[in-house]
């Protein structure tokens, strides 16, 4: 039987129980985004290939809402990643499905690059708000429009692609949609429904797609709250990489304690291949 | 036995005036109050305009009010900035920035947020957010959710302060009403304790609830933003509910 302590054989505690599948965050784990497109995180391309070659089931779990899945696949291909749109689990398609099921007409506070995922929907007389990482679209007047729609609605519906606080773009940290979601929640006394990470439904749907149960899976991400905390809340092990938006302060986070830390995805995969 | 009243705190907008209109009887009532020798201070959450502009507006419509009697959340924020030697990034409308004249704003080490629609854009909020991540304090003039403007309701500073708090994990220090420190500072300036003071205002939560939380007797006036039943939405009923400022003053005159 394998030893359990890191002290004895170097096995990290998050690999004590065998894993069968992985959920991988994209931005901050595979590559770092920036205005010019970004750069690959060294070792990540090989790491993904090694995982797949070893037979692991992998699903890429992203809150990316500033481009379509196809565009994201192309973007990742430029860095050397060979992914299929079906391996991506992103919030906009999930939101679209929810809107159609409930017959809702959305006011989209989204980045122009991601609007194509909503193409063909009815936007006239909107009766709900969908909010994402809208960047420059977060003007005072557009926020006001969303605010008034929610305030005047008998049954206000606010869908948020994620609840991320910020992300890295080049050398800058930029506000994500989460703070703006909180602003609208506070202003109108509503509670947003999160579609993407850290919603349990989002992680569980991604795992269903690869037929892996939560206790057999690990989520690797750079966001302490959304990736790690979200996964842990539904019984998935959460490991934080020290790349992307990671900050040293994260290691003393008041509420979220990851199952493990790794310097980057490459190190995580090496550990998995060695100890799992 | 009830303490004698020695100090009166008065809200401005909605209590003695609405924009450029005097609420009927308020000029005369204020005069009667002054004749008793009781101390009077005006406490307001106004953050859109500077104290000077506000004062010009009030004297312009006939009130006898001196600059040193007006206690605004802007001036309270300014005092806080001075006391702590802060160099703030100011998210304020240009007119309100007047109240921060002379303050060093280069290489900022704090963020001050008021009602500033012109500043609530992505670029400036990002700038403020990055300062907060570096450990700068966040000072909110107040956290009002929304306000009334010409074309309807519009977002106040509260939602944007909330956004910055969430993004950076920094709790804002709120300066204006209903913060206890705001009322206490006004009391201190009058040299009056809470038991000997009253507060008259049209905002049940921020004026009356805030004042009563530290033992000041609250007088809710049914003018301005008052809506039917506001007094019942408070955890404790106000000390008094009056038709308007002049009725409140009549009652106070019997308590001196
Ligand atoms: Mg990420
Ligand atoms: Mg008022």
Coordinates of C-alpha atoms and ligand atoms in Angstrom, one line a residue:
Chain A
X1 CA 0.0 0.0 0.0
X2 CA 1.2 3.5 -0.8
X3 CA 2.5 5.7 1.9
X4 CA 0.2 8.7 2.5
X5 CA 2.5 11.4 3.8
X6 CA 4.5 13.8 1.6
X7 CA 7.3 13.4 4.0
X8 CA 7.9 9.7 3.3
X9 CA 7.9 9.4 -0.5
X10 CA 7.1 12.9 -1.9
X11 CA 3.5 11.9 -2.8
X12 CA 1.4 15.0 -2.5
X13 CA -1.7 14.5 -0.3
X14 CA -4.0 15.4 -3.2
X15 CA -2.8 12.2 -5.0
X16 CA -3.5 9.8 -2.1
X17 CA -6.8 8.8 -3.7
X18 CA -6.5 7.7 -7.3
X19 CA -7.7 10.2 -9.9
X20 CA -9.4 9.1 -13.2
X21 CA -10.2 12.5 -14.7
X22 CA -9.2 16.1 -14.7
X23 CA -10.8 19.4 -15.2
X24 CA -8.3 22.0 -16.4
X25 CA -8.8 25.7 -16.3
X26 CA -7.5 27.4 -19.5
X27 CA -6.5 31.0 -18.9
X28 CA -3.7 31.2 -16.4
X29 CA -3.0 27.4 -16.6
X30 CA -2.4 26.8 -20.4
X31 CA -1.6 30.3 -21.3
X32 CA -1.5 33.8 -20.0
X33 CA -3.7 36.2 -21.9
X34 CA -2.8 39.7 -23.0
X35 CA -4.0 42.3 -25.4
X36 CA -1.7 41.0 -28.1
X37 CA -3.0 37.5 -27.7
X38 CA -0.8 36.2 -24.9
X39 CA 1.8 33.6 -24.4
X40 CA 1.9 29.9 -23.6
X41 CA 2.9 28.9 -20.1
X42 CA 6.0 26.8 -20.5
X43 CA 5.5 23.1 -20.3
X44 CA 1.7 23.2 -20.6
X45 CA 1.5 21.9 -24.2
X46 CA 3.6 18.8 -23.3
X47 CA 1.7 18.3 -20.1
X48 CA -1.7 18.1 -21.8
X49 CA -0.3 15.7 -24.3
X50 CA 1.3 13.5 -21.7
X51 CA -2.0 13.4 -19.8
X52 CA -4.0 12.3 -22.9
X53 CA -1.3 9.8 -23.9
X54 CA -1.6 8.2 -20.4
X55 CA -5.3 7.8 -21.0
X56 CA -6.7 10.4 -18.6
X57 CA -10.1 11.9 -19.3
X58 CA -9.7 15.6 -19.5
X59 CA -12.2 18.4 -19.9
X60 CA -11.2 22.0 -20.2
X61 CA -13.4 24.1 -17.9
X62 CA -13.3 27.7 -18.7
X63 CA -15.3 30.8 -17.9
X64 CA -14.1 32.3 -21.1
X65 CA -16.9 34.4 -22.6
X66 CA -14.9 36.9 -24.7
X67 CA -14.8 34.6 -27.7
X68 CA -16.6 31.6 -29.1
X69 CA -15.4 28.0 -28.4
X70 CA -14.2 27.7 -32.0
X71 CA -12.2 30.9 -31.7
X72 CA -10.7 29.7 -28.4
X73 CA -9.7 26.4 -30.0
X74 CA -7.9 28.3 -32.8
X75 CA -6.2 30.6 -30.3
X76 CA -5.0 27.6 -28.3
X77 CA -3.8 25.9 -31.5
X78 CA -1.5 28.8 -32.1
X79 CA 0.2 28.0 -28.8
X80 CA 0.5 24.4 -29.8
X81 CA -2.5 22.9 -28.0
X82 CA -4.6 20.4 -30.0
X83 CA -8.1 20.6 -28.6
X84 CA -11.6 20.1 -30.0
X85 CA -14.5 22.4 -29.3
X86 CA -16.2 19.4 -27.6
X87 CA -13.5 19.2 -25.0
X88 CA -14.3 22.8 -23.9
X89 CA -16.9 23.5 -21.3
X90 CA -17.8 27.2 -21.4
X91 CA -20.6 29.3 -19.8
X92 CA -22.1 31.1 -22.8
X93 CA -23.6 28.0 -24.4
X94 CA -24.9 26.9 -21.0
X95 CA -26.5 30.4 -20.5
X96 CA -28.0 30.3 -24.0
X97 CA -29.7 26.9 -23.2
X98 CA -31.1 28.3 -20.0
X99 CA -32.5 31.3 -21.7
X100 CA -34.2 29.2 -24.3
X101 CA -35.6 26.8 -21.8
X102 CA -37.1 29.7 -19.8
X103 CA -38.2 31.8 -22.8
X104 CA -36.1 34.8 -21.7
X105 CA -34.9 37.7 -23.8
X106 CA -31.6 38.8 -22.6
X107 CA -29.9 42.2 -22.3
X108 CA -26.3 41.2 -22.8
X109 CA -23.6 42.9 -20.9
X110 CA -20.9 40.9 -22.6
X111 CA -17.7 41.4 -24.5
X112 CA -18.3 41.9 -28.2
X113 CA -16.0 39.0 -29.0
X114 CA -18.3 36.5 -27.3
X115 CA -21.7 37.7 -28.7
X116 CA -21.7 35.1 -31.5
X117 CA -22.6 32.4 -29.0
X118 CA -26.0 34.2 -28.6
X119 CA -26.6 34.7 -32.3
X120 CA -30.2 34.5 -33.5
X121 CA -31.8 35.0 -30.1
X122 CA -34.6 37.5 -29.5
X123 CA -33.1 40.6 -27.9
X124 CA -36.2 42.9 -28.3
X125 CA -37.8 44.1 -25.0
X126 CA -35.3 42.3 -22.9
X127 CA -36.6 40.8 -19.7
X128 CA -33.4 39.6 -18.1
X129 CA -29.7 40.5 -17.8
X130 CA -26.8 38.3 -18.8
X131 CA -23.5 39.6 -17.5
X132 CA -19.9 38.5 -18.4
X133 CA -16.4 39.9 -18.7
X134 CA -17.6 42.9 -20.7
X135 CA -14.5 45.1 -20.1
X136 CA -15.1 48.5 -21.9
X137 CA -18.8 47.7 -22.3
X138 CA -19.1 48.2 -18.5
X139 CA -20.0 51.9 -19.0
X140 CA -22.1 53.7 -16.4
X141 CA -25.0 54.0 -18.9
X142 CA -25.0 50.3 -19.8
X143 CA -24.9 49.4 -16.1
X144 CA -27.8 51.8 -15.5
X145 CA -29.8 50.1 -18.3
X146 CA -29.3 46.7 -16.7
X147 CA -30.1 48.2 -13.2
X148 CA -33.4 49.7 -14.4
X149 CA -34.4 46.6 -16.2
X150 CA -33.9 44.5 -13.0
X151 CA -35.4 47.1 -10.7
X152 CA -38.6 47.3 -12.8
X153 CA -38.9 43.6 -13.2
X154 CA -41.4 41.7 -11.0
X155 CA -39.2 38.6 -11.1
X156 CA -35.7 39.9 -11.8
X157 CA -33.3 37.4 -13.5
X158 CA -29.6 38.1 -13.5
X159 CA -27.4 35.4 -15.1
X160 CA -23.7 35.7 -14.7
X161 CA -21.2 33.7 -16.8
X162 CA -18.9 33.6 -13.8
X163 CA -18.1 35.4 -10.6
X164 CA -14.4 36.0 -11.2
X165 CA -13.0 39.0 -9.5
X166 CA -10.2 39.8 -11.9
X167 CA -7.8 38.3 -14.5
X168 CA -4.4 39.0 -15.8
X169 CA -3.9 40.6 -19.2
X170 CA -0.2 41.1 -20.0
X171 CA 1.3 42.9 -17.1
X172 CA -2.1 44.2 -15.9
X173 CA -4.9 42.8 -13.7
X174 CA -8.3 43.7 -15.1
X175 CA -11.7 43.6 -13.4
X176 CA -13.8 40.6 -14.4
X177 CA -17.6 40.4 -14.5
X178 CA -17.9 39.4 -10.8
X179 CA -17.5 42.8 -9.3
X180 CA -20.1 44.2 -11.7
X181 CA -22.5 41.4 -10.9
X182 CA -22.1 42.2 -7.2
X183 CA -22.8 45.9 -8.0
X184 CA -26.1 45.0 -9.7
X185 CA -27.0 42.6 -6.9
X186 CA -26.4 45.3 -4.3
X187 CA -28.3 48.0 -6.2
X188 CA -31.4 45.9 -6.9
X189 CA -31.4 43.4 -4.0
X190 CA -31.3 40.5 -6.4
X191 CA -29.1 37.4 -6.4
X192 CA -27.4 36.4 -9.6
X193 CA -27.4 32.9 -10.9
X194 CA -23.9 31.9 -11.8
X195 CA -23.8 29.8 -14.9
X196 CA -20.0 29.0 -15.1
X197 CA -17.4 28.4 -12.4
X198 CA -17.8 28.2 -9.4
X199 CA -21.4 26.9 -9.9
X200 CA -21.6 23.2 -8.9
X201 CA -23.9 22.5 -11.8
X202 CA -21.1 23.7 -14.2
X203 CA -18.4 21.4 -12.8
X204 CA -20.7 18.5 -12.5
X205 CA -21.9 18.8 -16.1
X206 CA -18.3 18.9 -17.3
X207 CA -17.6 15.7 -15.3
X208 CA -20.7 14.0 -16.7
X209 CA -19.4 14.7 -20.2
X210 CA -16.4 12.5 -19.4
X211 CA -18.2 10.0 -17.2
X212 CA -16.0 10.7 -14.1
X213 CA -17.4 11.1 -10.6
X214 CA -16.4 14.1 -8.4
X215 CA -14.4 12.0 -6.0
X216 CA -12.3 10.6 -8.8
X217 CA -11.5 14.0 -10.3
X218 CA -9.2 16.9 -9.7
X219 CA -9.6 20.5 -10.9
X220 CA -6.5 22.5 -11.6
X221 CA -6.8 26.2 -11.8
X222 CA -5.2 29.5 -11.0
X223 CA -8.3 31.1 -9.3
X224 CA -8.4 30.3 -5.6
X225 CA -12.1 31.0 -5.2
X226 CA -13.7 30.2 -8.5
X227 CA -11.6 27.1 -9.6
X228 CA -10.4 25.7 -6.3
X229 CA -13.2 26.6 -3.9
X230 CA -15.9 25.9 -6.5
X231 CA -14.6 22.4 -7.3
X232 CA -14.1 21.6 -3.6
X233 CA -17.7 22.6 -2.8
X234 CA -18.9 19.8 -5.0
X235 CA -16.5 17.1 -3.8
X236 CA -13.8 17.6 -6.5
X237 CA -10.2 18.0 -5.3
X238 CA -8.9 21.5 -6.1
X239 CA -5.3 22.2 -6.9
X240 CA -4.0 25.8 -7.4
X241 CA -1.2 26.5 -9.9
X242 CA 1.3 29.3 -9.1
X243 CA 0.8 30.8 -12.6
X244 CA -1.7 33.2 -14.1
X245 CA -3.5 35.3 -11.5
X246 CA -2.0 33.4 -8.6
X247 CA -0.7 35.7 -5.9
X248 CA 1.4 34.6 -2.9
X249 CA -1.4 35.9 -0.5
X250 CA -3.6 33.2 -2.0
X251 CA -1.8 30.7 0.2
X252 CA -3.3 32.3 3.3
X253 CA -6.8 32.6 1.9
X254 CA -9.3 33.0 4.7
X255 CA -11.9 30.5 3.4
X256 CA -10.4 28.3 0.7
X257 CA -7.7 25.8 1.4
X258 CA -6.6 24.0 -1.8
X259 CA -5.9 20.3 -1.6
X260 CA -2.5 21.1 -3.1
X261 CA -0.3 23.7 -4.8
X262 CA 1.9 23.2 -7.9
X263 CA 4.2 25.6 -9.5
X264 CA 2.5 25.0 -12.9
X265 CA 0.5 22.5 -14.9
X266 CA 3.7 20.7 -16.0
X267 CA 4.6 20.0 -12.4
X268 CA 1.1 18.8 -11.6
X269 CA 1.2 16.3 -14.5
X270 CA 4.6 15.0 -13.6
X271 CA 3.3 14.4 -10.1
X272 CA 0.2 12.6 -11.4
X273 CA 2.2 10.4 -13.8
X274 CA 4.6 9.5 -11.0
X275 CA 2.3 8.9 -8.1
X276 CA -1.2 8.1 -9.4
Chain B
X1 CA -35.8 61.8 33.2
X2 CA -35.3 63.1 29.8
X3 CA -32.1 65.1 29.2
X4 CA -32.4 68.7 28.1
X5 CA -31.8 69.2 24.4
X6 CA -28.7 71.3 23.7
X7 CA -27.8 70.3 20.1
X8 CA -29.9 69.9 16.9
X9 CA -28.6 68.1 13.9
X10 CA -30.5 68.8 10.7
X11 CA -30.4 67.0 7.3
X12 CA -30.6 69.3 4.3
X13 CA -32.0 67.8 1.1
X14 CA -35.6 66.7 1.6
X15 CA -35.7 68.2 5.1
X16 CA -35.4 72.0 4.7
X17 CA -35.1 72.2 0.9
X18 CA -35.5 70.2 -2.4
X19 CA -33.1 71.5 -5.0
X20 CA -33.9 75.2 -5.2
X21 CA -37.2 75.1 -3.3
X22 CA -37.5 75.8 0.4
X23 CA -39.7 73.3 2.2
X24 CA -42.5 75.6 3.6
X25 CA -41.9 77.2 6.9
X26 CA -38.3 76.0 7.2
X27 CA -36.6 79.4 7.1
X28 CA -38.8 80.7 9.9
X29 CA -38.5 77.5 11.9
X30 CA -34.7 77.6 11.7
X31 CA -34.8 81.2 12.9
X32 CA -36.9 80.2 15.9
X33 CA -34.5 77.4 16.7
X34 CA -31.5 79.7 16.6
X35 CA -33.2 82.3 18.9
X36 CA -33.2 79.7 21.7
X37 CA -29.4 79.5 21.7
X38 CA -29.3 75.8 21.0
X39 CA -26.4 74.6 18.8
X40 CA -27.3 73.7 15.2
X41 CA -25.3 71.6 12.7
X42 CA -26.4 70.6 9.3
X43 CA -25.3 67.0 8.3
X44 CA -25.6 65.9 4.7
X45 CA -24.4 63.1 2.5
X46 CA -24.2 65.3 -0.5
X47 CA -21.3 64.2 -2.6
X48 CA -22.1 65.6 -6.0
X49 CA -21.3 69.2 -5.2
X50 CA -18.8 70.9 -3.0
X51 CA -19.7 72.5 0.3
X52 CA -19.3 76.0 -1.3
X53 CA -21.7 75.2 -4.1
X54 CA -24.2 73.8 -1.6
X55 CA -23.9 76.8 0.7
X56 CA -24.4 79.2 -2.2
X57 CA -27.6 77.2 -3.1
X58 CA -28.9 77.4 0.5
X59 CA -28.2 81.1 1.1
X60 CA -29.5 81.8 -2.4
X61 CA -32.9 80.5 -1.5
X62 CA -33.0 82.5 1.8
X63 CA -31.4 80.3 4.5
X64 CA -29.2 81.9 7.1
X65 CA -26.5 79.1 7.3
X66 CA -22.8 79.6 7.9
X67 CA -20.1 77.4 6.3
X68 CA -18.8 76.2 9.7
X69 CA -22.2 74.8 10.6
X70 CA -22.4 72.5 7.6
X71 CA -21.0 69.1 8.1
X72 CA -20.9 67.1 4.8
X73 CA -19.6 63.6 4.2
X74 CA -17.2 65.2 1.7
X75 CA -15.6 67.4 4.4
X76 CA -15.6 64.4 6.8
X77 CA -13.7 62.4 4.1
X78 CA -11.4 65.3 3.6
X79 CA -10.6 65.4 7.3
X80 CA -9.9 61.7 7.3
X81 CA -7.5 62.1 4.4
X82 CA -5.7 65.0 6.2
X83 CA -5.5 63.2 9.5
X84 CA -3.9 60.2 8.0
X85 CA -1.8 62.0 5.5
X86 CA -3.3 60.1 2.6
X87 CA -2.8 60.9 -1.1
X88 CA -6.1 59.8 -2.5
X89 CA -7.2 58.9 -6.0
X90 CA -10.5 60.8 -6.1
X91 CA -13.5 59.2 -7.8
X92 CA -15.6 62.4 -7.5
X93 CA -17.4 64.8 -9.8
X94 CA -15.3 67.9 -10.6
X95 CA -17.4 70.1 -8.4
X96 CA -17.0 67.9 -5.4
X97 CA -13.2 67.8 -5.9
X98 CA -13.2 71.4 -4.8
X99 CA -13.5 70.1 -1.2
X100 CA -10.2 68.4 -1.6
X101 CA -8.3 71.5 -2.8
X102 CA -4.7 71.4 -1.7
X103 CA -4.6 67.6 -1.1
X104 CA -1.7 65.8 -2.7
X105 CA -3.1 63.3 -5.2
X106 CA 0.2 62.3 -6.9
X107 CA 1.2 58.8 -6.6
X108 CA -2.0 57.9 -4.7
X109 CA -2.1 55.6 -1.6
X110 CA -5.8 55.6 -1.0
X111 CA -9.1 55.5 -3.0
X112 CA -12.0 57.9 -2.2
X113 CA -15.4 57.2 -3.9
X114 CA -18.4 59.5 -4.0
X115 CA -21.3 59.8 -6.4
X116 CA -19.3 60.2 -9.7
X117 CA -21.0 58.9 -12.8
X118 CA -18.2 60.3 -14.9
X119 CA -15.7 58.2 -13.1
X120 CA -17.5 54.9 -13.0
X121 CA -16.0 53.7 -16.3
X122 CA -13.9 50.5 -16.8
X123 CA -10.6 52.3 -17.0
X124 CA -10.8 54.3 -13.8
X125 CA -12.4 51.5 -11.8
X126 CA -9.5 49.2 -12.9
X127 CA -7.0 51.9 -11.7
X128 CA -8.7 52.1 -8.4
X129 CA -8.9 48.3 -8.1
X130 CA -5.2 48.0 -8.6
X131 CA -4.4 50.5 -5.9
X132 CA -6.6 48.5 -3.5
X133 CA -4.8 45.3 -4.4
X134 CA -1.6 47.0 -3.4
X135 CA -3.1 47.6 0.0
X136 CA -4.5 51.1 -0.2
X137 CA -7.5 51.9 1.9
X138 CA -10.9 52.4 0.3
X139 CA -12.9 55.3 1.6
X140 CA -16.6 55.6 0.6
X141 CA -18.2 58.9 1.1
X142 CA -21.4 56.8 1.5
X143 CA -22.9 53.7 0.0
X144 CA -26.2 54.9 -1.4
X145 CA -27.7 52.3 -3.9
X146 CA -29.3 54.8 -6.3
X147 CA -30.5 58.3 -6.6
X148 CA -33.1 60.2 -8.6
X149 CA -31.9 62.1 -11.7
X150 CA -33.8 63.9 -14.4
X151 CA -34.6 60.8 -16.5
X152 CA -35.3 58.4 -13.6
X153 CA -33.3 56.3 -11.1
X154 CA -29.6 55.9 -11.6
X155 CA -26.8 54.0 -9.9
X156 CA -25.3 55.7 -6.8
X157 CA -21.8 55.1 -5.4
X158 CA -22.8 52.1 -3.3
X159 CA -22.9 49.5 -6.1
X160 CA -19.5 50.6 -7.4
X161 CA -18.0 50.6 -3.9
X162 CA -19.4 47.1 -3.5
X163 CA -17.8 46.1 -6.8
X164 CA -14.4 47.3 -5.7
X165 CA -14.8 45.7 -2.3
X166 CA -15.5 42.3 -3.9
X167 CA -12.8 42.6 -6.5
X168 CA -10.0 43.5 -4.0
X169 CA -11.3 41.9 -0.7
X170 CA -10.9 45.3 0.9
X171 CA -13.7 46.6 3.1
X172 CA -14.6 50.2 2.5
X173 CA -14.6 52.7 5.4
X174 CA -17.9 54.4 5.0
X175 CA -17.7 58.1 6.0
X176 CA -21.2 59.6 5.8
X177 CA -24.6 58.9 7.4
X178 CA -25.5 56.4 8.8
X179 CA -22.0 55.8 10.2
X180 CA -21.8 56.4 13.9
X181 CA -18.4 58.2 13.4
X182 CA -20.1 60.8 11.2
X183 CA -22.7 61.7 13.8
X184 CA -20.1 61.6 16.6
X185 CA -17.9 64.0 14.8
X186 CA -20.8 66.5 14.4
X187 CA -21.7 66.1 18.1
X188 CA -18.1 66.6 19.1
X189 CA -18.0 69.9 17.1
X190 CA -21.1 71.1 19.0
X191 CA -19.6 70.0 22.3
X192 CA -22.8 68.0 22.9
X193 CA -23.4 64.5 24.1
X194 CA -25.8 62.1 22.2
X195 CA -28.4 62.2 25.0
X196 CA -28.8 66.0 24.7
X197 CA -29.1 65.9 20.9
X198 CA -31.7 65.4 18.2
X199 CA -31.5 64.6 14.5
X200 CA -34.1 65.8 12.0
X201 CA -34.2 64.1 8.6
X202 CA -36.3 62.6 5.8
X203 CA -34.3 59.4 5.4
X204 CA -35.6 56.8 7.9
X205 CA -32.6 54.6 7.7
X206 CA -29.7 56.9 7.2
X207 CA -30.8 59.9 9.2
X208 CA -33.1 58.6 11.9
X209 CA -31.9 55.0 12.3
X210 CA -28.3 56.1 12.1
X211 CA -28.7 58.8 14.8
X212 CA -30.7 56.6 17.1
X213 CA -28.1 53.8 16.9
X214 CA -25.8 56.0 19.0
X215 CA -28.5 57.4 21.3
X216 CA -29.5 60.6 19.5
X217 CA -33.3 61.2 19.4
X218 CA -34.5 60.9 15.8
X219 CA -37.2 63.1 14.2
X220 CA -38.4 61.7 10.9
X221 CA -40.0 64.4 8.7
X222 CA -42.6 63.4 6.1
X223 CA -41.1 65.4 3.3
X224 CA -38.4 64.8 0.7
X225 CA -37.8 61.1 0.0
X226 CA -40.2 60.0 2.8
X227 CA -42.6 57.4 1.7
X228 CA -45.7 56.2 3.6
X229 CA -44.8 53.7 6.3
X230 CA -41.0 54.4 6.3
X231 CA -41.1 54.6 10.1
X232 CA -42.4 51.1 10.3
X233 CA -39.5 49.7 8.3
X234 CA -37.1 50.7 11.1
X235 CA -36.1 48.1 13.7
X236 CA -37.2 50.6 16.4
X237 CA -39.8 53.3 16.0
X238 CA -38.3 56.8 15.7
X239 CA -38.5 59.2 18.7
X240 CA -40.9 61.3 16.7
X241 CA -42.5 61.5 13.3
X242 CA -43.5 65.0 12.2
X243 CA -45.3 66.5 9.2
X244 CA -42.3 68.7 8.3
X245 CA -39.3 70.5 9.7
X246 CA -41.3 73.3 11.2
X247 CA -43.5 70.8 13.1
X248 CA -40.3 69.1 14.3
X249 CA -38.9 72.4 15.6
X250 CA -42.2 73.2 17.4
X251 CA -41.9 69.9 19.3
X252 CA -38.2 70.5 20.1
X253 CA -38.9 73.9 21.5
X254 CA -40.9 72.2 24.3
X255 CA -37.9 70.0 25.1
X256 CA -35.3 72.7 25.8
Ligands
LIG1 MG1 -7.9 30.9 -14.9
LIG2 MG1 -32.3 64.0 3.1

